[in-house]
């Protein structure tokens, strides 16, 4: 199968996408798919019917439909940790039974959702108070999957935020918690400690700092702490009352956890009803993913386009470019979701991966990125496949003219990437400015855009909680499909462990309690410089 992809990449890698449009006047219709209000256009790539068939064949060869049902059905597909992968159960509002080890997990999931709702309602209504009165601010302390999802969503859903102000602290850099707490009233602040393991050093250190900060002003800091964790033993050690501990099972991976307790800060910000809309969006994407034929299936198509560009054509990175300021943190969120999931060099069976793993994912919202890195995307020597996304409507009717400008910019960028500008066109432009001869040629060459650079566009109606749920679940399933096709385990993250272990060992070396014996010359040298300067 991969030989077919290599052969097609060899044969078609350089062909002109514009020629494909010329050969098929309905190419847009043939290479875009809609579902539940979302439209995914991949006609501005050089995928043709033959390539699409070969890519779809990868799904069949990898037994994708059966593996998809295994995931939804609670099978332990995270084989290196012996766990099921059931973040989908967190948004299974239909409550269809989902069994793990013979027991239906849904009653527990729905009971926790109900408890979250009661607590969130109480905080929002002022029935749950701080020791100085109504809660005005919520500080979520977590990192990675316990931060990126809710932090992203809280910004994305600002038009729906009518609860206390939310702040997110992740970095162990004391500057982060210091700046977040500055100006807050400890007697009216709720601290949420979000950590699946409740052992993550950054989170526990920041939680201790927040506790001490609160202890200066209130007699019982623990009464203003809530915990989101699978580790009930540790939350008990912290003395956080079980009524404010919201647990989840080991079958919810950190980077897939924003649908459950890890989403509590978002629920408090936007209210339980809007949060349920977010879940419904995810649930709608789940049912699309499970029921749509592979060739019309949004997550499958996103995955296949990614595989064509990365494993097929060798483009090592992927830019995520939301034309939506409120999706400013989506690229960072997707970066963890995709790179922690599919950045693996060993296949599920322990053998070396024979193809490249997932791409480097990065991005920024448009139009800001246009004034920063798009230069390289348009004229650099490397091809960067771009994933544009844009809403048809904004939330500010009085600023609709600005939204039109936003959309125009989004479409203009993908058009420019596709079309480019030839030397003849550039020469004509510069000649009209009065240049001639060698100088005309030199100046014109700088103004050439090679074009033929691939991009996709995801169009959604308006960024509501439901639509955000659809988008997040779309990307989650895309990562799943890519992982299945690559034959890797998308749900472990052993690659983050070594650095953590070494950091723990370096702490006493930095403080001078231990020496640098056994360290490489660079690390020992850096430690010496830092120690000498203190
Ligand atoms: O850095 C790896 C990681 O385990 C992520 O997968 C996870 O999202 C993050 O750390 C935070 O973990 P926890 O929620 O256990 O604090």
Coordinates of C-alpha atoms and ligand atoms in Angstrom, one line a residue, residues 143-146 194-198 200 203 254-255 336 340 493 496 500, ligand 1:
X143 CA -0.2 21.7 32.4
X144 CA -0.3 20.0 29.0
X145 CA -3.7 18.3 28.6
X146 CA -4.8 19.7 31.9
X194 CA -6.2 20.0 37.4
X195 CA -3.9 17.0 37.2
X196 CA -4.8 13.5 36.1
X197 CA -1.9 12.1 38.1
X198 CA -1.7 14.8 40.8
X200 CA 3.1 16.6 37.9
X203 CA 1.2 21.7 38.8
X254 CA -4.6 13.9 29.3
X255 CA -4.7 15.6 25.9
X336 CA 0.1 18.7 21.9
X340 CA 2.3 13.9 21.7
X493 CA 3.6 9.6 25.7
X496 CA 8.1 13.1 27.7
X500 CA 11.2 14.9 33.5
Ligands
LIG1 O1 3.9 16.0 29.8 C1 3.1 14.8 29.6 C2 1.8 14.8 30.3 O2 1.7 13.6 30.9 C3 0.7 15.1 29.3 O3 0.3 14.0 28.6 C4 -0.4 15.5 30.3 O4 -1.4 16.2 29.6 C5 0.4 16.4 31.2 O5 1.7 15.8 31.3 C6 -0.2 16.7 32.5 O6 -0.4 15.6 33.3 P1 -1.3 15.6 34.6 O7 -2.7 15.9 34.1 O8 -1.2 14.2 35.1 O9 -0.7 16.6 35.5

